[in-house]
Coordinates of C-alpha atoms in Angstrom, one line a residue:
M1291 CA -4.9 -7.2 11.0
H1292 CA -5.3 -5.0 7.7
I1293 CA -3.8 -1.5 7.4
H1294 CA -4.2 1.0 4.7
T1295 CA -0.4 2.0 4.5
K1296 CA 1.9 0.1 2.6
I1297 CA 5.1 -1.3 3.6
I1298 CA 8.0 -1.4 1.5
C1299 CA 10.9 -4.0 2.6
T1300 CA 14.6 -3.5 1.0
I1301 CA 15.8 -7.0 -0.1
G1302 CA 19.4 -8.0 0.8
P1303 CA 21.5 -11.0 1.7
V1304 CA 19.6 -11.8 4.8
S1305 CA 16.1 -11.9 2.9
K1306 CA 16.7 -12.5 -0.7
S1307 CA 15.8 -16.2 -0.3
K1308 CA 12.9 -17.7 -1.3
E1309 CA 11.9 -18.9 2.1
M1310 CA 12.7 -15.4 3.5
L1311 CA 10.8 -13.6 0.7
L1312 CA 7.8 -15.8 1.3
K1313 CA 8.0 -14.8 5.4
L1314 CA 8.3 -11.2 4.6
I1315 CA 4.8 -11.5 2.7
D1316 CA 3.2 -13.0 5.3
A1317 CA 4.3 -10.8 7.8
G1318 CA 3.0 -7.7 5.5
M1319 CA 5.4 -6.8 2.9
N1320 CA 3.7 -4.9 -0.2
V1321 CA 6.5 -3.8 -2.2
A1322 CA 10.1 -5.7 -2.6
R1323 CA 12.6 -2.7 -3.0
I1324 CA 16.1 -3.7 -4.5
N1325 CA 18.8 -1.4 -4.2
F1326 CA 21.4 -0.9 -7.0
S1327 CA 23.7 0.6 -5.3
H1328 CA 24.9 -2.7 -4.1
G1329 CA 25.4 -5.9 -5.6
N1330 CA 25.3 -6.7 -9.6
H1331 CA 22.9 -7.8 -12.3
D1332 CA 23.5 -11.6 -11.7
E1333 CA 22.7 -11.2 -8.3
H1334 CA 19.5 -9.0 -8.8
R1335 CA 18.3 -11.1 -11.6
I1336 CA 18.3 -14.1 -9.1
T1337 CA 16.6 -11.9 -6.5
I1338 CA 14.1 -10.7 -9.0
N1339 CA 13.4 -14.0 -10.0
N1340 CA 12.8 -15.2 -6.5
I1341 CA 10.4 -12.4 -6.0
K1342 CA 8.3 -13.3 -8.9
E1343 CA 8.1 -17.0 -8.0
V1344 CA 6.9 -16.3 -4.3
R1345 CA 4.5 -13.7 -5.3
F1346 CA 3.0 -16.4 -7.8
E1347 CA 3.1 -18.8 -5.1
A1348 CA 1.4 -16.7 -2.3
K1349 CA -0.9 -15.5 -4.6
K1350 CA -0.5 -11.8 -3.8
P1351 CA 0.4 -8.6 -5.3
I1352 CA 4.1 -7.7 -4.8
A1353 CA 5.7 -5.1 -6.8
I1354 CA 9.3 -5.3 -7.3
M1355 CA 11.1 -1.7 -6.9
L1356 CA 14.5 -1.2 -8.7
D1357 CA 16.2 1.8 -6.6
T1358 CA 18.8 3.3 -9.0
K1359 CA 22.2 4.0 -7.4
G1360 CA 22.1 7.5 -8.8
P1361 CA 24.7 10.6 -9.3
E1362 CA 26.3 9.7 -5.7
I1363 CA 29.7 11.2 -4.6
R1364 CA 31.7 8.3 -2.6
V1365 CA 35.0 7.8 -1.4
G1366 CA 37.0 5.8 -3.7
K1367 CA 39.5 3.4 -2.3
V1368 CA 41.2 4.0 0.9
K1369 CA 44.4 2.7 1.9
N1370 CA 43.5 -0.7 3.5
D1371 CA 40.1 0.2 3.1
I1372 CA 40.1 1.9 6.3
L1373 CA 41.1 5.4 7.4
H1374 CA 41.4 6.5 11.1
L1375 CA 40.8 10.3 11.5
E1376 CA 41.1 12.8 14.2
P1377 CA 40.5 16.2 14.8
K1378 CA 43.0 18.9 13.0
Q1379 CA 44.0 16.2 10.9
K1380 CA 44.6 17.4 7.2
I1381 CA 43.7 15.2 4.5
R1382 CA 43.7 15.9 0.4
L1383 CA 40.6 14.8 -1.8
V1384 CA 42.0 13.6 -4.9
R1385 CA 41.0 12.5 -8.0
S1386 CA 43.3 9.7 -8.8
E1387 CA 43.2 6.2 -6.9
I1388 CA 46.7 6.5 -5.3
E1389 CA 46.9 5.0 -2.1
N1390 CA 48.6 6.7 0.5
D1391 CA 48.1 7.7 4.3
T1392 CA 46.7 11.2 3.6
D1393 CA 45.0 11.2 0.3
V1394 CA 41.1 10.2 -0.6
P1395 CA 39.8 9.7 -3.9
I1396 CA 36.4 10.8 -4.6
H1397 CA 34.1 10.0 -7.3
P1398 CA 33.3 11.5 -9.6
F1399 CA 36.3 13.7 -9.3
E1400 CA 34.4 16.7 -11.0
V1401 CA 33.1 18.0 -7.9
L1402 CA 36.2 19.1 -6.7
D1403 CA 36.3 21.9 -9.5
V1404 CA 33.1 23.4 -7.2
L1405 CA 34.6 23.1 -4.0
K1406 CA 35.6 26.6 -2.2
P1407 CA 37.7 27.4 1.2
T1408 CA 35.2 27.1 4.4
Q1409 CA 32.9 24.7 2.8
K1410 CA 31.8 21.9 4.7
I1411 CA 32.1 18.2 3.6
L1412 CA 30.6 15.6 5.0
F1413 CA 31.8 12.0 5.0
D1414 CA 29.4 8.6 5.9
D1415 CA 26.0 10.1 6.4
G1416 CA 27.6 13.2 8.1
Y1417 CA 29.4 11.3 11.1
I1418 CA 32.8 12.7 9.9
I1419 CA 33.0 16.4 9.2
A1420 CA 35.7 18.1 7.3
K1421 CA 36.1 21.8 6.1
V1422 CA 38.1 22.9 2.8
I1423 CA 40.8 24.5 3.9
E1424 CA 42.9 25.1 0.3
K1425 CA 42.5 24.4 -3.4
E1426 CA 45.2 22.7 -5.3
K1427 CA 45.7 21.9 -8.8
D1428 CA 44.2 18.5 -8.5
A1429 CA 43.0 18.3 -5.1
V1430 CA 41.4 19.8 -2.1
L1431 CA 43.2 20.3 1.4
V1432 CA 40.4 19.8 3.9
E1433 CA 40.7 19.6 8.0
I1434 CA 38.6 17.1 10.0
Q1435 CA 36.3 18.6 12.4
N1436 CA 35.9 15.6 14.5
S1437 CA 37.4 11.8 14.9
G1438 CA 35.9 9.2 12.9
V1439 CA 36.9 5.9 10.8
L1440 CA 36.5 6.5 7.0
K1441 CA 36.2 3.4 5.0
S1442 CA 36.2 3.0 1.2
S1443 CA 32.9 3.7 -0.7
K1444 CA 31.4 5.5 2.2
S1445 CA 29.0 8.7 0.9
I1446 CA 30.2 12.1 0.8
N1447 CA 27.7 15.4 0.9
I1448 CA 28.3 18.6 0.2
P1449 CA 25.5 21.0 1.6
N1450 CA 24.2 23.9 0.0
V1451 CA 26.3 23.5 -3.2
I1452 CA 24.8 22.9 -6.6
L1453 CA 27.3 20.1 -8.0
P1454 CA 27.6 19.2 -11.6
L1455 CA 26.1 15.8 -11.6
P1456 CA 24.5 14.4 -14.3
A1457 CA 20.5 13.2 -14.0
V1458 CA 21.4 9.8 -14.6
T1459 CA 24.8 8.1 -14.6
E1460 CA 25.8 5.3 -17.2
Q1461 CA 25.7 2.7 -14.8
D1462 CA 21.8 3.9 -14.1
I1463 CA 21.0 3.8 -17.6
L1464 CA 22.7 0.0 -17.7
D1465 CA 20.7 -0.5 -14.4
L1466 CA 17.5 0.9 -16.0
I1467 CA 17.7 -1.5 -19.0
F1468 CA 18.2 -4.3 -17.0
G1469 CA 15.1 -3.3 -15.2
C1470 CA 13.1 -3.2 -18.3
E1471 CA 14.3 -6.5 -19.6
N1472 CA 13.6 -8.4 -16.2
D1473 CA 10.1 -6.4 -16.0
I1474 CA 10.5 -4.6 -12.5
D1475 CA 7.6 -2.6 -11.5
I1476 CA 8.4 0.8 -10.2
V1477 CA 11.7 2.8 -10.4
A1478 CA 12.9 4.7 -7.3
A1479 CA 15.2 7.4 -8.8
S1480 CA 17.8 8.8 -6.7
F1481 CA 19.0 12.2 -6.0
I1482 CA 16.3 13.9 -8.2
R1483 CA 16.7 17.4 -8.3
S1484 CA 14.8 18.8 -11.3
A1485 CA 12.1 17.8 -13.3
D1486 CA 14.2 17.3 -16.0
H1487 CA 15.9 14.5 -14.2
V1488 CA 12.5 12.5 -13.8
L1489 CA 11.7 13.0 -17.6
E1490 CA 15.0 12.0 -18.6
I1491 CA 14.5 8.8 -17.1
K1492 CA 11.1 8.7 -18.3
K1493 CA 12.8 8.9 -21.6
I1494 CA 14.8 5.9 -21.1
L1495 CA 12.2 4.0 -20.0
S1496 CA 9.9 4.9 -22.8
E1497 CA 12.5 3.9 -25.3
H1498 CA 12.7 0.4 -24.0
T1499 CA 8.9 -0.1 -24.3
K1500 CA 8.4 0.4 -20.6
A1501 CA 6.4 3.8 -20.4
D1502 CA 4.0 2.2 -17.9
I1503 CA 6.7 1.9 -15.0
P1504 CA 5.9 4.4 -12.5
I1505 CA 8.6 6.9 -11.4
I1506 CA 9.1 7.4 -7.7
A1507 CA 11.4 10.6 -7.5
K1508 CA 13.6 10.3 -4.2
I1509 CA 14.2 14.1 -2.5
E1510 CA 17.4 14.0 -0.7
S1511 CA 19.1 17.3 -1.5
S1512 CA 18.6 20.7 -0.9
E1513 CA 18.3 21.5 -5.0
G1514 CA 15.4 18.7 -4.6
V1515 CA 13.6 20.4 -1.9
E1516 CA 13.7 23.7 -3.6
N1517 CA 12.4 22.1 -7.0
F1518 CA 10.1 20.1 -5.5
D1519 CA 6.6 21.1 -6.8
E1520 CA 8.1 20.7 -10.2
I1521 CA 9.6 17.2 -9.2
A1522 CA 6.3 16.1 -7.9
D1523 CA 4.4 17.1 -10.7
A1524 CA 6.7 15.2 -13.3
A1525 CA 7.1 12.0 -11.2
D1526 CA 4.3 9.5 -10.4
G1527 CA 5.3 9.7 -6.5
I1528 CA 7.9 11.0 -4.2
M1529 CA 10.1 9.2 -1.6
I1530 CA 11.4 11.5 1.5
A1531 CA 14.9 9.7 1.8
R1532 CA 15.8 11.4 5.2
G1533 CA 19.3 9.6 5.4
D1534 CA 20.9 11.8 2.6
L1535 CA 18.5 14.8 3.4
G1536 CA 19.3 14.8 7.0
V1537 CA 22.9 15.7 5.6
E1538 CA 22.0 18.0 2.9
V1539 CA 19.8 20.1 4.9
D1540 CA 19.7 21.2 8.5
L1541 CA 18.4 18.1 10.5
S1542 CA 16.4 19.8 12.6
L1543 CA 14.5 20.9 9.5
V1544 CA 13.6 17.5 8.3
P1545 CA 10.3 17.0 10.4
K1546 CA 9.2 20.0 8.9
L1547 CA 10.1 19.3 5.4
Q1548 CA 8.4 15.5 5.9
K1549 CA 5.3 17.4 6.9
S1550 CA 5.3 19.8 4.0
M1551 CA 6.3 17.4 1.2
I1552 CA 3.4 14.7 2.4
A1553 CA 0.9 17.4 2.4
K1554 CA 1.7 18.4 -1.3
C1555 CA 1.8 14.9 -2.5
Y1556 CA -1.8 14.0 -1.1
E1557 CA -3.0 17.4 -2.9
A1558 CA -1.6 16.3 -6.1
A1559 CA -3.0 12.4 -5.7
K1560 CA 0.9 11.5 -5.8
P1561 CA 2.0 8.6 -3.3
V1562 CA 4.6 9.7 -0.7
V1563 CA 6.9 7.2 1.1
V1564 CA 8.8 7.9 3.9
A1565 CA 12.3 6.2 4.3
T1566 CA 15.2 5.6 6.2
Q1567 CA 16.3 4.8 9.8
M1568 CA 12.6 3.9 10.7
L1569 CA 13.2 1.1 12.6
E1570 CA 17.2 1.0 12.5
S1571 CA 18.3 -0.1 15.8
M1572 CA 16.3 -3.6 14.9
I1573 CA 19.1 -4.1 12.5
N1574 CA 20.7 -5.7 15.8
N1575 CA 17.9 -5.6 18.3
P1576 CA 14.8 -7.5 18.6
R1577 CA 13.0 -4.5 19.6
P1578 CA 12.7 -1.3 18.3
T1579 CA 13.5 2.6 20.4
R1580 CA 10.4 4.5 21.6
A1581 CA 11.6 7.2 19.4
E1582 CA 11.3 4.8 16.4
V1583 CA 7.8 3.8 17.3
S1584 CA 6.8 7.4 17.2
D1585 CA 8.8 7.9 13.9
V1586 CA 6.6 5.2 12.2
A1587 CA 3.3 6.4 13.8
N1588 CA 3.8 10.0 13.2
A1589 CA 4.5 9.2 9.3
I1590 CA 1.1 7.6 9.7
Y1591 CA -0.8 10.9 11.3
D1592 CA 1.2 13.1 8.7
S1593 CA -0.8 10.5 6.1
A1594 CA 2.0 8.8 4.3
S1595 CA 1.4 6.3 1.5
C1596 CA 4.1 3.8 2.5
V1597 CA 6.7 3.6 5.0
M1598 CA 9.9 1.9 4.3
L1599 CA 12.3 -0.3 5.6
S1600 CA 16.0 -0.6 4.5
G1601 CA 19.0 -2.1 6.3
E1602 CA 16.3 -3.6 8.7
S1603 CA 15.3 -6.1 6.0
A1604 CA 18.2 -6.4 3.8
V1605 CA 21.0 -7.3 6.4
G1606 CA 19.4 -7.3 10.0
K1607 CA 19.2 -9.7 12.4
Y1608 CA 15.4 -9.7 12.8
P1609 CA 13.7 -9.1 9.3
I1610 CA 10.5 -10.6 9.9
E1611 CA 10.3 -9.4 13.4
T1612 CA 10.9 -5.9 12.1
V1613 CA 8.1 -5.8 9.4
E1614 CA 5.5 -7.6 11.7
Q1615 CA 6.6 -4.7 14.2
M1616 CA 6.0 -2.0 12.0
K1617 CA 2.6 -3.4 10.8
K1618 CA 1.7 -3.2 14.5
I1619 CA 2.6 0.4 14.8
V1620 CA 0.9 1.1 11.4
Y1621 CA -2.0 -0.3 12.5
Q1622 CA -2.4 1.2 15.9
A1623 CA -1.9 4.9 14.5
E1624 CA -4.4 4.2 12.0
Q1625 CA -6.9 3.4 14.3
D1626 CA -6.4 7.0 15.6
F1627 CA -6.3 8.7 12.3
D1628 CA -9.7 10.6 11.9
Y1629 CA -10.4 9.8 8.1
K1630 CA -13.9 11.4 7.9
D1631 CA -12.6 14.7 9.0
F1632 CA -9.5 14.4 6.9
F1633 CA -12.0 13.4 3.8
Y1634 CA -14.2 16.4 4.6
K1635 CA -11.4 18.8 4.8
E1636 CA -9.7 17.5 1.6
S1637 CA -12.8 17.1 -0.4
R1638 CA -13.8 21.2 -0.3
I1639 CA -11.2 21.4 -3.1
E1640 CA -12.8 22.3 -6.0
C1641 CA -12.3 19.7 -9.1
E1642 CA -12.3 20.9 -12.5
D1643 CA -12.4 17.2 -14.0
V1644 CA -14.8 14.7 -14.0
S1645 CA -12.8 12.1 -12.5
S1646 CA -11.6 14.0 -9.2
S1647 CA -15.5 14.9 -8.9
V1648 CA -17.1 11.3 -9.2
A1649 CA -14.0 10.1 -6.8
I1650 CA -14.8 12.5 -4.2
A1651 CA -18.7 11.6 -4.7
S1652 CA -17.6 7.9 -4.1
V1653 CA -16.3 8.6 -0.9
K1654 CA -18.7 11.0 0.4
T1655 CA -21.6 8.4 -0.7
A1656 CA -19.7 5.5 0.9
Y1657 CA -19.5 7.3 4.0
N1658 CA -23.6 8.5 4.0
C1659 CA -24.6 4.8 3.2
D1660 CA -22.1 3.3 5.5
A1661 CA -20.6 1.1 2.5
K1662 CA -18.2 -1.3 3.2
A1663 CA -15.9 -1.2 0.4
I1664 CA -15.4 0.8 -3.0
F1665 CA -14.9 -1.3 -6.1
A1666 CA -13.0 0.3 -8.7
I1667 CA -12.6 -1.3 -12.2
T1668 CA -8.9 0.2 -13.7
R1669 CA -6.9 -0.1 -16.5
T1670 CA -4.4 2.4 -15.9
G1671 CA -4.5 3.0 -12.0
F1672 CA -5.7 6.4 -12.5
T1673 CA -8.9 5.6 -10.9
T1674 CA -7.6 4.0 -7.8
R1675 CA -4.8 7.0 -7.4
L1676 CA -7.5 9.5 -6.9
L1677 CA -9.6 7.7 -4.5
T1678 CA -6.4 6.9 -2.4
R1679 CA -5.5 10.6 -2.0
L1680 CA -8.9 11.1 -0.2
R1681 CA -8.0 8.3 2.4
P1682 CA -11.4 6.5 2.7
N1683 CA -11.4 4.4 5.9
I1684 CA -12.9 1.4 4.2
P1685 CA -11.2 -1.0 1.6
I1686 CA -10.6 0.2 -2.0
I1687 CA -10.6 -3.3 -4.0
A1688 CA -9.2 -2.4 -7.5
L1689 CA -9.9 -5.1 -10.5
T1690 CA -7.9 -5.0 -13.4
K1691 CA -7.0 -7.5 -16.2
N1692 CA -3.3 -6.1 -16.4
E1693 CA -0.9 -8.5 -14.4
K1694 CA 1.7 -5.7 -13.9
K1695 CA -0.8 -3.1 -13.3
Y1696 CA -2.1 -5.7 -10.3
H1697 CA 1.3 -5.6 -9.0
Q1698 CA 2.0 -1.7 -9.3
L1699 CA -1.2 -1.0 -7.4
S1700 CA 0.0 -3.1 -4.2
F1701 CA 2.1 0.3 -3.9
L1702 CA -1.1 2.8 -3.4
W1703 CA -2.4 3.4 0.1
G1704 CA -5.4 1.5 0.8
V1705 CA -5.5 -0.5 -2.3
I1706 CA -6.3 -4.2 -2.5
P1707 CA -5.5 -5.4 -6.2
I1708 CA -7.5 -8.2 -7.9
H1709 CA -6.3 -9.8 -11.0
S1710 CA -9.2 -11.6 -13.0
E1711 CA -9.6 -11.9 -16.8
E1712 CA -13.1 -13.6 -16.3
W1713 CA -15.2 -10.7 -16.9
T1714 CA -16.1 -8.6 -19.7
I1715 CA -19.1 -6.5 -18.5
E1716 CA -19.6 -4.4 -15.3
R1717 CA -22.2 -7.0 -13.8
E1718 CA -19.5 -9.9 -14.0
A1719 CA -16.8 -7.7 -12.7
F1720 CA -19.0 -6.4 -9.8
G1721 CA -19.4 -10.3 -9.0
V1722 CA -15.4 -10.9 -9.2
M1723 CA -15.2 -8.2 -6.7
S1724 CA -17.7 -8.9 -4.2
Q1725 CA -16.8 -13.0 -4.3
Y1726 CA -13.0 -11.8 -3.5
A1727 CA -14.1 -9.3 -0.9
M1728 CA -16.7 -11.5 0.9
D1729 CA -13.8 -14.6 0.6
S1730 CA -11.4 -11.9 2.1
G1731 CA -13.8 -10.6 5.0
F1732 CA -14.1 -7.3 3.9
I1733 CA -17.9 -7.3 3.2
S1734 CA -21.0 -9.8 3.8
F1735 CA -24.3 -10.1 2.2
G1736 CA -26.1 -7.3 2.3
D1737 CA -23.6 -4.8 2.3
F1738 CA -23.5 -1.6 0.4
V1739 CA -20.5 -1.0 -2.0
V1740 CA -19.7 2.0 -4.2
L1741 CA -18.8 0.8 -7.6
I1742 CA -16.7 3.5 -10.0
S1743 CA -15.8 2.9 -13.4
S1744 CA -16.0 4.3 -17.1
F1745 CA -19.0 4.4 -19.0
P1746 CA -19.1 3.2 -21.8
F1747 CA -17.4 0.2 -20.0
D1748 CA -14.3 0.1 -21.9
K1749 CA -13.5 3.9 -22.3
R1750 CA -10.4 4.9 -21.2
G1751 CA -9.1 7.8 -19.6
I1752 CA -11.9 8.9 -17.4
T1753 CA -13.7 8.0 -14.5
N1754 CA -17.5 9.2 -14.9
L1755 CA -19.9 6.6 -13.4
M1756 CA -21.0 5.6 -9.9
L1757 CA -23.1 3.1 -8.6
V1758 CA -24.2 2.2 -5.3
E1759 CA -24.8 -1.7 -5.0
S1760 CA -26.1 -4.4 -2.3
V1761 CA -23.8 -7.7 -2.1
G1762 CA -26.0 -10.6 -3.2
E1763 CA -29.2 -10.4 -5.1
V1764 CA -31.7 -9.8 -2.4
L1765 CA -34.8 -11.7 -2.5
I1766 CA -36.4 -10.8 0.8
R1767 CA -36.5 -7.5 2.9
G1768 CA -37.8 -8.5 6.2
F1769 CA -36.9 -6.9 9.8
K1770 CA -34.1 -7.9 11.9
G1771 CA -34.7 -11.3 14.0
H1772 CA -32.2 -13.5 15.7
G1773 CA -29.2 -15.1 15.4
N1774 CA -26.3 -15.4 12.7
K1775 CA -25.9 -15.9 8.9
V1776 CA -26.7 -19.0 7.7
K1777 CA -27.0 -20.7 4.1
G1778 CA -29.3 -23.3 3.3
K1779 CA -32.4 -24.5 1.1
I1780 CA -36.1 -23.5 1.8
V1781 CA -39.1 -25.2 2.5
K1782 CA -42.4 -23.5 2.9
I1783 CA -44.5 -25.0 5.6
I1784 CA -48.0 -24.3 4.9
A1785 CA -49.8 -26.2 7.9
V1786 CA -48.1 -28.4 10.2
N1787 CA -48.9 -32.2 9.8
G1788 CA -47.2 -35.6 10.1
D1789 CA -44.5 -34.9 7.6
S1790 CA -43.7 -31.5 8.5
I1791 CA -40.8 -32.4 11.1
S1792 CA -39.1 -34.4 8.5
K1793 CA -39.3 -31.7 5.8
A1794 CA -38.2 -29.2 8.2
K1795 CA -35.1 -31.1 9.3
D1796 CA -31.8 -28.8 8.5
K1797 CA -33.8 -26.5 6.3
I1798 CA -34.7 -23.1 6.2
I1799 CA -38.3 -23.2 6.9
V1800 CA -40.9 -20.3 5.7
I1801 CA -43.8 -19.9 8.0
S1802 CA -47.0 -17.4 7.7
K1803 CA -47.6 -17.6 11.6
C1804 CA -46.3 -19.0 14.6
S1805 CA -48.3 -20.7 17.4
E1806 CA -47.7 -23.6 19.7
S1807 CA -47.8 -26.3 17.0
Y1808 CA -44.9 -24.7 14.9
L1809 CA -42.3 -24.7 17.6
P1810 CA -41.2 -28.4 17.2
L1811 CA -40.3 -27.3 13.6
F1812 CA -37.8 -24.9 15.6
E1813 CA -36.1 -27.8 17.1
V1814 CA -35.1 -29.1 14.0
A1815 CA -34.8 -26.4 11.4
K1816 CA -31.8 -24.5 10.3
A1817 CA -33.5 -21.2 10.2
V1818 CA -37.0 -19.5 10.2
I1819 CA -38.5 -17.0 8.0
L1820 CA -41.4 -15.7 9.3
Q1821 CA -43.8 -14.1 6.9
N1822 CA -46.1 -12.1 9.5
R1823 CA -48.1 -9.1 9.3
D1824 CA -46.9 -6.0 11.4
V1825 CA -50.4 -6.3 13.4
D1826 CA -49.1 -10.1 14.0
T1827 CA -47.4 -9.3 17.2
I1828 CA -48.4 -12.7 18.9
S1829 CA -46.7 -14.8 16.3
E1830 CA -43.4 -12.0 16.3
K1831 CA -43.1 -12.2 20.0
L1832 CA -43.4 -16.3 20.4
A1833 CA -41.0 -16.9 17.5
L1834 CA -38.6 -14.3 18.6
E1835 CA -38.7 -16.1 22.3
H1836 CA -38.3 -19.6 20.8
A1837 CA -35.2 -18.5 18.7
Q1838 CA -33.4 -16.8 21.2
K1839 CA -33.9 -19.9 23.6
L1840 CA -32.7 -22.1 20.6
D1841 CA -30.0 -19.3 19.3
L1842 CA -32.1 -20.0 15.9
P1843 CA -31.6 -17.7 12.9
L1844 CA -34.7 -16.0 12.6
V1845 CA -36.0 -13.3 10.2
I1846 CA -39.5 -11.6 10.8
R1847 CA -42.0 -9.6 8.9
A1848 CA -40.5 -11.3 5.9
K1849 CA -43.2 -9.9 3.4
H1850 CA -44.3 -12.0 0.3
A1851 CA -41.9 -14.7 1.2
N1852 CA -44.0 -17.8 0.7
D1853 CA -44.7 -16.1 -2.9
I1854 CA -41.2 -15.3 -3.9
L1855 CA -39.2 -18.1 -2.4
L1856 CA -39.1 -21.5 -4.2
N1857 CA -39.0 -24.9 -2.4
D1858 CA -35.5 -26.4 -2.5
E1859 CA -34.0 -23.0 -3.1
T1860 CA -30.6 -22.2 -1.7
V1861 CA -30.5 -18.6 0.2
H1862 CA -28.2 -16.6 2.5
L1863 CA -29.8 -15.4 5.5
D1864 CA -28.9 -12.5 7.3
P1865 CA -31.0 -11.8 10.3
Q1866 CA -29.4 -9.0 11.6
K1867 CA -30.2 -7.2 8.7
G1868 CA -33.3 -9.1 8.1
L1869 CA -32.8 -9.8 4.3
V1870 CA -32.7 -13.1 2.6
F1871 CA -30.3 -13.5 -0.3
K1872 CA -30.1 -15.9 -3.8
V1873 CA -26.9 -18.1 -3.4
S1874 CA -25.6 -20.7 -6.2
E1875 CA -25.6 -24.1 -5.6
D1876 CA -21.6 -24.5 -4.8
E1877 CA -22.0 -21.7 -2.4
L1878 CA -24.1 -24.1 0.0
L1879 CA -22.2 -24.8 3.4

């Protein structure tokens, strides 16, 4: 079951072991997310190393995503780590960690300075609502609006207020440096509110020689929504973090914002992740709710690049089942998606650069010639990102020599990365991709594929070459006969004689005509290539009838077969396409 949309799994206590990571990969995980809001560097180092070991063992591209804690506002330590709250109860938000029954410390405490009477404060993802009553010298008095249980370290949101928070905290900087040292693949940057915040993180990565790490900006505040266009332009991708976003803005606006942000991302050729509470009930239950299934499916209909699991795969009871369920939902939704209609609408956009023009032309050509895959040779991932924007309904096979890029490409919609250094020219690269795609069942001999790359071959920063190739070296183009594909060695039968039966046994025989005397050869041959003329319908009819009776592979009207094919030559026969291909000796079945 192949899907185009990528699945991100948050790795936590229940999933960080090598055994569980392997199971997650087998279930469909493409990106392993580590949430730096929890745990310490020693724990994260072990998890990162485990992911690297299992992806090497599984021989699959898996990107490691570092999700920063960001400038969060959180409850400090409350008395006994838990505070029972009732409506109309008044509590003080304070700067210090003094533990008493009515004081709640918050971090960072500077946010107290911007609070004003009547403003709302939301605790624990909005499940507890409070209203500011009065400002004091070093505290703010608030009134609880509904009952709830407040625990230490729970989140605080203050909607519609511009807060004096930095782009990155001191802890974020330490975490980013740690990520650079441990060679993570992607950074998901929390609470991004402007393009400057993205640039600040890029600067940190660049200073530690990791400028090639893409930054996915998490939109989770009204300020982030307001500055979305500039953020999307500066970042390498977007994550719609609906948890905090649904607290910071009116909850009823989240679906509308989700659709709008996804649309803007694919217009800009930027990957976009839909995250938070997608299958949250599966933290405790083996099956999702109907609403959750619809939520995941609608993200696909909106054309999201990735869908993400949080607590479901980090602390849930059913992490493997959750990934499997998500993959099933994605698969079914993708079957309904009208990729061609989507492409023809999007391809009307005028392009001012060569690379985008070639990408559009390659997808259109693939549809027109019924190509089974698009091959992309990439060094930076730029070529593949342009292709994913157009959402072709065929695999995008991306070849790179860079192992890090190989794992990073697993994040992109529809891209199937290959890492190989065993090529130097275009023909060798095509061979590597063709063999992989055939072994994986994406294509077969005779299929057309579209290849895009740069020309000259080692030119960087532009995609200016498109080729249409058929897979395999076609020796003979005949007509559809009967049977399934087969590989074998050629024997040319010029005339039927005493040793013809022994020669034909388990071979692909080439004959120029078919009569009753040739039919015993059909009984022992592996396949038949009939080099009959168009007017020789008698030979053709007899050969077809006998091939169908024996279920024997047959190609008819194979012009010049006796001249081109050599005795003992290994070939691949595709009777449904009427094609004969040359294959190497080690490919012989």
